[in-house]
PDB file of C-alpha atoms in Angstrom:
ATOM      1  CA  ASN A   1       3.742 -11.822   2.442  1.00 62.00           C
ATOM      2  CA  ALA A   2       7.412 -10.473   1.351  1.00 71.00           C
ATOM      3  CA  GLY A   3       9.178  -8.530   4.161  1.00 94.00           C
ATOM      4  CA  VAL A   4      11.130  -8.539   6.988  1.00 97.00           C
ATOM      5  CA  THR A   5      10.566 -10.683  10.213  1.00 96.00           C
ATOM      6  CA  GLN A   6      11.338 -10.605  13.468  1.00 97.00           C
ATOM      7  CA  THR A   7      11.513 -13.157  16.249  1.00 96.00           C
ATOM      8  CA  PRO A   8      10.198 -12.920  19.003  1.00 96.00           C
ATOM      9  CA  LYS A   9       7.650 -10.051  19.546  1.00 95.00           C
ATOM     10  CA  PHE A  10       7.978  -9.505  22.992  1.00 96.00           C
ATOM     11  CA  GLN A  11      11.033 -10.574  25.639  1.00 96.00           C
ATOM     12  CA  VAL A  12      11.449  -9.916  28.792  1.00 97.00           C
ATOM     13  CA  LEU A  13      14.624 -10.677  30.255  1.00 97.00           C
ATOM     14  CA  LYS A  14      16.462 -10.262  33.500  1.00 97.00           C
ATOM     15  CA  THR A  15      19.892  -7.925  33.978  1.00 97.00           C
ATOM     16  CA  GLY A  16      22.885 -10.154  32.803  1.00 97.00           C
ATOM     17  CA  GLN A  17      21.014 -12.850  31.029  1.00 97.00           C
ATOM     18  CA  SER A  18      21.754 -12.968  27.239  1.00 96.00           C
ATOM     19  CA  MET A  19      19.550 -13.254  23.589  1.00 96.00           C
ATOM     20  CA  THR A  20      19.293 -12.984  20.752  1.00 97.00           C
ATOM     21  CA  LEU A  21      17.362 -11.025  18.109  1.00 98.00           C
ATOM     22  CA  GLN A  22      16.426 -12.804  14.619  1.00 97.00           C
ATOM     23  CA  CYS A  23      15.742 -11.003  11.406  1.00 97.00           C
ATOM     24  CA  ALA A  24      15.152 -12.324   8.185  1.00 97.00           C
ATOM     25  CA  GLN A  25      14.145 -10.565   4.872  1.00 97.00           C
ATOM     26  CA  ASP A  26      13.276 -12.476   2.064  1.00 96.00           C
ATOM     27  CA  MET A  27      13.145  -9.682  -0.620  1.00 94.00           C
ATOM     28  CA  ASN A  28      17.022 -10.621  -1.745  1.00 94.00           C
ATOM     29  CA  HIS A  29      18.230  -7.491  -0.325  1.00 93.00           C
ATOM     30  CA  ASN A  30      22.001  -7.330   0.207  1.00 92.00           C
ATOM     31  CA  SER A  31      22.309  -4.306   3.100  1.00 93.00           C
ATOM     32  CA  MET A  32      20.336  -5.214   6.832  1.00 95.00           C
ATOM     33  CA  TYR A  33      20.527  -3.053   9.608  1.00 96.00           C
ATOM     34  CA  TRP A  34      19.075  -2.955  13.406  1.00 98.00           C
ATOM     35  CA  TYR A  35      17.855   0.116  15.042  1.00 97.00           C
ATOM     36  CA  ARG A  36      16.789   0.887  18.915  1.00 97.00           C
ATOM     37  CA  GLN A  37      13.622   2.745  18.979  1.00 96.00           C
ATOM     38  CA  ASP A  38      13.222   4.823  22.690  1.00 94.00           C
ATOM     39  CA  PRO A  39      10.236   7.428  23.311  1.00 87.00           C
ATOM     40  CA  GLY A  40      11.901  11.181  22.449  1.00 83.00           C
ATOM     41  CA  MET A  41      14.986   9.317  20.770  1.00 85.00           C
ATOM     42  CA  GLY A  42      14.011   8.110  17.109  1.00 90.00           C
ATOM     43  CA  LEU A  43      15.497   5.362  15.864  1.00 95.00           C
ATOM     44  CA  ARG A  44      19.247   4.608  16.011  1.00 95.00           C
ATOM     45  CA  LEU A  45      21.502   2.691  14.343  1.00 95.00           C
ATOM     46  CA  ILE A  46      23.133  -0.460  16.189  1.00 97.00           C
ATOM     47  CA  TYR A  47      24.733  -2.395  13.555  1.00 96.00           C
ATOM     48  CA  TYR A  48      24.519  -2.282  10.049  1.00 95.00           C
ATOM     49  CA  SER A  49      24.971  -4.942   7.427  1.00 94.00           C
ATOM     50  CA  ALA A  50      26.118  -4.090   3.760  1.00 91.00           C
ATOM     51  CA  SER A  51      26.142  -7.268   2.018  1.00 89.00           C
ATOM     52  CA  GLU A  52      26.740 -10.563   3.633  1.00 90.00           C
ATOM     53  CA  GLY A  53      29.845 -11.222   5.714  1.00 88.00           C
ATOM     54  CA  THR A  54      30.185  -7.761   6.293  1.00 91.00           C
ATOM     55  CA  THR A  55      29.173  -5.744   9.475  1.00 94.00           C
ATOM     56  CA  ASP A  56      29.749  -2.438  10.873  1.00 93.00           C
ATOM     57  CA  LYS A  57      29.304  -0.223  14.102  1.00 93.00           C
ATOM     58  CA  GLY A  58      26.213   2.029  13.877  1.00 92.00           C
ATOM     59  CA  GLU A  59      25.751   5.237  16.594  1.00 92.00           C
ATOM     60  CA  VAL A  60      25.046   2.828  19.431  1.00 95.00           C
ATOM     61  CA  PRO A  61      26.610  -0.205  19.254  1.00 97.00           C
ATOM     62  CA  ASN A  62      28.155  -0.808  22.871  1.00 96.00           C
ATOM     63  CA  GLY A  63      26.294  -3.914  24.926  1.00 96.00           C
ATOM     64  CA  TYR A  64      25.373  -5.815  21.176  1.00 98.00           C
ATOM     65  CA  ASN A  65      26.635  -7.743  18.438  1.00 97.00           C
ATOM     66  CA  VAL A  66      25.761  -8.674  15.492  1.00 97.00           C
ATOM     67  CA  SER A  67      26.212 -11.762  12.818  1.00 97.00           C
ATOM     68  CA  ARG A  68      25.062 -11.624   9.337  1.00 95.00           C
ATOM     69  CA  LEU A  69      24.506 -15.565   9.016  1.00 88.00           C
ATOM     70  CA  ASN A  70      23.602 -15.333   5.300  1.00 95.00           C
ATOM     71  CA  LYS A  71      21.879 -12.752   2.616  1.00 95.00           C
ATOM     72  CA  ARG A  72      18.552 -13.253   4.354  1.00 97.00           C
ATOM     73  CA  GLU A  73      19.127 -13.442   8.057  1.00 97.00           C
ATOM     74  CA  PHE A  74      21.005 -10.949  10.386  1.00 97.00           C
ATOM     75  CA  SER A  75      20.944 -11.535  14.338  1.00 97.00           C
ATOM     76  CA  LEU A  76      21.475  -8.803  17.033  1.00 98.00           C
ATOM     77  CA  ARG A  77      22.816 -10.864  20.174  1.00 98.00           C
ATOM     78  CA  LEU A  78      22.836  -9.317  23.793  1.00 97.00           C
ATOM     79  CA  GLU A  79      25.645 -10.460  25.497  1.00 93.00           C
ATOM     80  CA  SER A  80      24.414  -9.430  29.045  1.00 96.00           C
ATOM     81  CA  ALA A  81      21.023  -7.387  29.101  1.00 96.00           C
ATOM     82  CA  ALA A  82      21.488  -4.246  31.329  1.00 97.00           C
ATOM     83  CA  PRO A  83      18.075  -2.384  32.008  1.00 97.00           C
ATOM     84  CA  SER A  84      19.651   0.741  29.440  1.00 97.00           C
ATOM     85  CA  GLN A  85      18.636  -1.951  26.671  1.00 97.00           C
ATOM     86  CA  THR A  86      15.269  -1.952  27.489  1.00 97.00           C
ATOM     87  CA  SER A  87      13.362  -1.029  24.238  1.00 97.00           C
ATOM     88  CA  VAL A  88      11.574  -1.513  20.901  1.00 97.00           C
ATOM     89  CA  TYR A  89      14.156  -3.057  18.305  1.00 98.00           C
ATOM     90  CA  PHE A  90      13.575  -2.926  14.798  1.00 98.00           C
ATOM     91  CA  CYS A  91      15.273  -5.078  11.695  1.00 98.00           C
ATOM     92  CA  ALA A  92      15.671  -3.180   8.176  1.00 97.00           C
ATOM     93  CA  SER A  93      16.636  -4.184   4.846  1.00 95.00           C
ATOM     94  CA  ARG A  94      17.146  -2.365   2.062  1.00 93.00           C
ATOM     95  CA  GLN A  95      17.130  -2.189  -1.936  1.00 88.00           C
ATOM     96  CA  GLY A  96      18.805   0.709  -3.700  1.00 87.00           C
ATOM     97  CA  TYR A  97      16.986   3.883  -1.093  1.00 87.00           C
ATOM     98  CA  GLY A  98      14.056   1.932  -0.213  1.00 88.00           C
ATOM     99  CA  TYR A  99      14.341   0.800   3.898  1.00 92.00           C
ATOM    100  CA  THR A 100      11.395  -2.006   4.548  1.00 94.00           C
ATOM    101  CA  PHE A 101      11.098  -2.255   7.833  1.00 96.00           C
ATOM    102  CA  GLY A 102      10.083  -5.141  10.712  1.00 96.00           C
ATOM    103  CA  SER A 103       7.061  -4.807  13.255  1.00 95.00           C
ATOM    104  CA  GLY A 104       9.729  -4.978  16.179  1.00 96.00           C
ATOM    105  CA  THR A 105      10.759  -6.699  19.194  1.00 97.00           C
ATOM    106  CA  ARG A 106       9.678  -4.743  22.192  1.00 97.00           C
ATOM    107  CA  LEU A 107      12.067  -5.927  24.811  1.00 97.00           C
ATOM    108  CA  THR A 108      12.528  -4.904  28.544  1.00 97.00           C
ATOM    109  CA  VAL A 109      15.130  -5.960  30.763  1.00 97.00           C
ATOM    110  CA  VAL A 110      14.531  -6.008  34.274  1.00 96.00           C
TER     111      VAL A 110
ATOM    112  CA  GLN B   1      24.283  14.980  19.132  1.00 56.00           C
ATOM    113  CA  GLN B   2      21.357  14.639  17.372  1.00 65.00           C
ATOM    114  CA  GLN B   3      22.451  15.176  13.580  1.00 89.00           C
ATOM    115  CA  VAL B   4      18.733  15.526  12.470  1.00 95.00           C
ATOM    116  CA  LYS B   5      16.441  17.658  14.689  1.00 95.00           C
ATOM    117  CA  GLN B   6      12.831  17.447  14.327  1.00 96.00           C
ATOM    118  CA  SER B   7       9.780  19.680  15.698  1.00 96.00           C
ATOM    119  CA  PRO B   8       7.059  19.216  17.279  1.00 96.00           C
ATOM    120  CA  GLN B   9       7.034  16.553  19.561  1.00 95.00           C
ATOM    121  CA  SER B  10       3.727  16.643  19.276  1.00 97.00           C
ATOM    122  CA  LEU B  11       0.898  18.179  17.622  1.00 97.00           C
ATOM    123  CA  ILE B  12      -3.334  18.259  17.252  1.00 98.00           C
ATOM    124  CA  VAL B  13      -4.886  19.491  14.548  1.00 98.00           C
ATOM    125  CA  GLN B  14      -8.557  19.401  13.699  1.00 98.00           C
ATOM    126  CA  LYS B  15      -9.819  16.847  11.156  1.00 97.00           C
ATOM    127  CA  GLY B  16      -9.317  19.213   7.578  1.00 97.00           C
ATOM    128  CA  GLY B  17      -6.699  21.061   8.959  1.00 97.00           C
ATOM    129  CA  ILE B  18      -3.179  21.014   7.894  1.00 97.00           C
ATOM    130  CA  SER B  19      -0.352  19.671   9.473  1.00 98.00           C
ATOM    131  CA  ILE B  20       3.016  20.816   9.873  1.00 98.00           C
ATOM    132  CA  ILE B  21       6.121  19.007  10.623  1.00 98.00           C
ATOM    133  CA  ASN B  22       9.738  20.777  10.654  1.00 98.00           C
ATOM    134  CA  CYS B  23      13.311  19.066   9.837  1.00 98.00           C
ATOM    135  CA  ALA B  24      16.869  20.458  10.341  1.00 97.00           C
ATOM    136  CA  TYR B  25      19.816  18.904   9.366  1.00 96.00           C
ATOM    137  CA  GLU B  26      23.491  19.583  10.225  1.00 93.00           C
ATOM    138  CA  ASN B  27      25.263  17.221   7.565  1.00 92.00           C
ATOM    139  CA  THR B  28      25.702  18.385   4.006  1.00 91.00           C
ATOM    140  CA  ALA B  29      26.707  14.271   3.427  1.00 91.00           C
ATOM    141  CA  PHE B  30      22.486  13.577   3.245  1.00 94.00           C
ATOM    142  CA  ASP B  31      21.444  13.025   0.113  1.00 93.00           C
ATOM    143  CA  TYR B  32      18.298  12.061   0.310  1.00 95.00           C
ATOM    144  CA  PHE B  33      15.558  12.952   3.165  1.00 96.00           C
ATOM    145  CA  PRO B  34      12.459  10.642   3.380  1.00 96.00           C
ATOM    146  CA  TRP B  35       9.460  10.811   5.789  1.00 97.00           C
ATOM    147  CA  TYR B  36       8.196   7.346   7.672  1.00 97.00           C
ATOM    148  CA  GLN B  37       4.800   7.380   9.362  1.00 97.00           C
ATOM    149  CA  GLN B  38       4.340   4.639  12.232  1.00 96.00           C
ATOM    150  CA  PHE B  39       1.617   3.716  13.808  1.00 96.00           C
ATOM    151  CA  PRO B  40       1.560   1.701  17.165  1.00 92.00           C
ATOM    152  CA  GLY B  41       2.951  -1.712  16.880  1.00 91.00           C
ATOM    153  CA  LYS B  42       4.272  -1.518  13.646  1.00 93.00           C
ATOM    154  CA  GLY B  43       7.867  -0.404  12.183  1.00 94.00           C
ATOM    155  CA  PRO B  44       8.182   2.703  10.280  1.00 96.00           C
ATOM    156  CA  ALA B  45       7.045   2.829   6.228  1.00 95.00           C
ATOM    157  CA  LEU B  46       7.937   5.308   3.651  1.00 94.00           C
ATOM    158  CA  LEU B  47       5.639   7.941   3.726  1.00 96.00           C
ATOM    159  CA  ILE B  48       7.524  10.760   0.878  1.00 95.00           C
ATOM    160  CA  ALA B  49      10.960  11.034   0.747  1.00 95.00           C
ATOM    161  CA  ILE B  50      12.537  14.022  -1.833  1.00 95.00           C
ATOM    162  CA  ARG B  51      15.864  14.534  -3.219  1.00 93.00           C
ATOM    163  CA  PRO B  52      18.313  18.125  -2.603  1.00 90.00           C
ATOM    164  CA  ASP B  53      18.230  19.159  -6.211  1.00 92.00           C
ATOM    165  CA  VAL B  54      14.321  19.558  -5.404  1.00 92.00           C
ATOM    166  CA  SER B  55      12.478  21.931  -3.156  1.00 94.00           C
ATOM    167  CA  GLU B  56       9.078  20.703  -3.150  1.00 96.00           C
ATOM    168  CA  LYS B  57       7.329  17.203  -3.899  1.00 96.00           C
ATOM    169  CA  LYS B  58       3.329  16.595  -3.754  1.00 97.00           C
ATOM    170  CA  GLU B  59       2.239  12.966  -3.513  1.00 96.00           C
ATOM    171  CA  GLY B  60      -1.725  12.837  -3.324  1.00 97.00           C
ATOM    172  CA  ARG B  61      -2.224  15.484   0.263  1.00 97.00           C
ATOM    173  CA  PHE B  62       1.263  14.867   1.228  1.00 97.00           C
ATOM    174  CA  THR B  63       4.031  17.418   0.597  1.00 97.00           C
ATOM    175  CA  ILE B  64       7.790  18.171   1.306  1.00 97.00           C
ATOM    176  CA  SER B  65       9.548  21.439   1.269  1.00 96.00           C
ATOM    177  CA  PHE B  66      12.989  21.447   1.022  1.00 96.00           C
ATOM    178  CA  ASN B  67      15.536  24.410   1.516  1.00 95.00           C
ATOM    179  CA  LYS B  68      19.117  23.532   1.166  1.00 94.00           C
ATOM    180  CA  SER B  69      20.781  26.573   2.052  1.00 94.00           C
ATOM    181  CA  ALA B  70      19.283  26.332   5.304  1.00 95.00           C
ATOM    182  CA  LYS B  71      19.328  23.051   5.614  1.00 95.00           C
ATOM    183  CA  GLN B  72      15.545  22.562   6.279  1.00 97.00           C
ATOM    184  CA  PHE B  73      13.150  20.168   5.370  1.00 97.00           C
ATOM    185  CA  SER B  74       9.224  19.723   6.452  1.00 98.00           C
ATOM    186  CA  LEU B  75       6.587  17.659   6.219  1.00 98.00           C
ATOM    187  CA  HIS B  76       2.912  19.261   5.061  1.00 98.00           C
ATOM    188  CA  ILE B  77      -0.370  17.120   5.263  1.00 98.00           C
ATOM    189  CA  MET B  78      -3.373  18.483   3.794  1.00 98.00           C
ATOM    190  CA  ASP B  79      -6.640  17.888   5.169  1.00 98.00           C
ATOM    191  CA  SER B  80      -5.614  15.691   7.637  1.00 97.00           C
ATOM    192  CA  GLN B  81      -7.700  12.765   8.680  1.00 97.00           C
ATOM    193  CA  PRO B  82      -8.410  11.153  11.921  1.00 97.00           C
ATOM    194  CA  GLY B  83      -6.438   7.734  10.317  1.00 97.00           C
ATOM    195  CA  ASP B  84      -3.477  10.144  10.105  1.00 98.00           C
ATOM    196  CA  SER B  85      -3.514  10.052  13.372  1.00 98.00           C
ATOM    197  CA  ALA B  86       0.139   8.361  13.610  1.00 97.00           C
ATOM    198  CA  THR B  87       4.034   9.126  14.605  1.00 97.00           C
ATOM    199  CA  TYR B  88       6.093  10.624  12.158  1.00 98.00           C
ATOM    200  CA  PHE B  89       9.528  10.933  11.620  1.00 97.00           C
ATOM    201  CA  CYS B  90      11.723  12.802   9.303  1.00 97.00           C
ATOM    202  CA  ALA B  91      15.145  11.834   8.371  1.00 96.00           C
ATOM    203  CA  ALA B  92      18.329  12.012   6.028  1.00 96.00           C
ATOM    204  CA  SER B  93      20.448   9.389   4.353  1.00 94.00           C
ATOM    205  CA  ARG B  94      23.901   9.014   2.910  1.00 91.00           C
ATOM    206  CA  GLU B  95      27.055   6.713   1.988  1.00 86.00           C
ATOM    207  CA  ALA B  96      28.430   5.350   4.349  1.00 80.00           C
ATOM    208  CA  SER B  97      31.537   2.160   4.272  1.00 73.00           C
ATOM    209  CA  GLY B  98      31.131  -0.772   2.006  1.00 66.00           C
ATOM    210  CA  SER B  99      28.703   0.112  -0.471  1.00 70.00           C
ATOM    211  CA  ALA B 100      25.795   0.613   2.015  1.00 80.00           C
ATOM    212  CA  ARG B 101      23.870   3.890   3.338  1.00 87.00           C
ATOM    213  CA  GLN B 102      23.241   4.943   6.657  1.00 89.00           C
ATOM    214  CA  LEU B 103      19.750   6.729   7.460  1.00 92.00           C
ATOM    215  CA  THR B 104      19.925   8.722  10.817  1.00 93.00           C
ATOM    216  CA  PHE B 105      16.433   9.669  12.095  1.00 95.00           C
ATOM    217  CA  GLY B 106      14.420  12.776  13.741  1.00 95.00           C
ATOM    218  CA  SER B 107      13.129  12.304  17.571  1.00 94.00           C
ATOM    219  CA  GLY B 108      10.117  11.945  15.641  1.00 96.00           C
ATOM    220  CA  THR B 109       6.126  13.952  15.659  1.00 97.00           C
ATOM    221  CA  GLN B 110       3.203  12.323  17.300  1.00 97.00           C
ATOM    222  CA  LEU B 111       0.204  13.651  14.920  1.00 98.00           C
ATOM    223  CA  THR B 112      -3.455  13.442  16.689  1.00 98.00           C
ATOM    224  CA  VAL B 113      -6.137  14.724  13.973  1.00 98.00           C
ATOM    225  CA  LEU B 114      -9.646  15.150  16.421  1.00 97.00           C
ATOM    226  CA  PRO B 115     -12.686  14.389  14.071  1.00 93.00           C
TER     227      PRO B 115
END
């Protein structure tokens, strides 16, 4: 099915470890986004990419880096994970006003 | 600071009742206002959306009311069903740098519809 695919679905990290969350879309959308979702705070924008080759910071970029590998793929990297980064991470792609979200990665940092 | 404020945090209604969720925004640059529905373990999915030049939009049992002067908008779910039990997010969208758009979410409302 067409859509946004995120891997992995679950991950447990130790404080200080690094990891990359992967996201791929097959809808030929130009723009892609990374959000984090925390209880009582909705979804907050971490980084976004308007088009291949460009990235910009969102509301909560500290502690994260991103790479727009090509038009399909947009990865999120945690270089040194902290307990405050325990969250559910969602990737999304956009065409026009419509956003399509992946099913999320649940990350726990202990 | 929260650019889009949503209330209530949780809502319990009886089957057949009306569910009402309210949102307010501050930034007048927002030009598109969607509502998302999220089930456990899933990503948010677009439910219904409105532009600020329209005061109301209805799709089936779901209606958005929009008050531009008050910078408020609300979601009404008529004849609420147990299958509507989910988390609902209001959101507001605006243009951003590099031809992108940014979507800002409210904090969410956990709706429970009792059978």
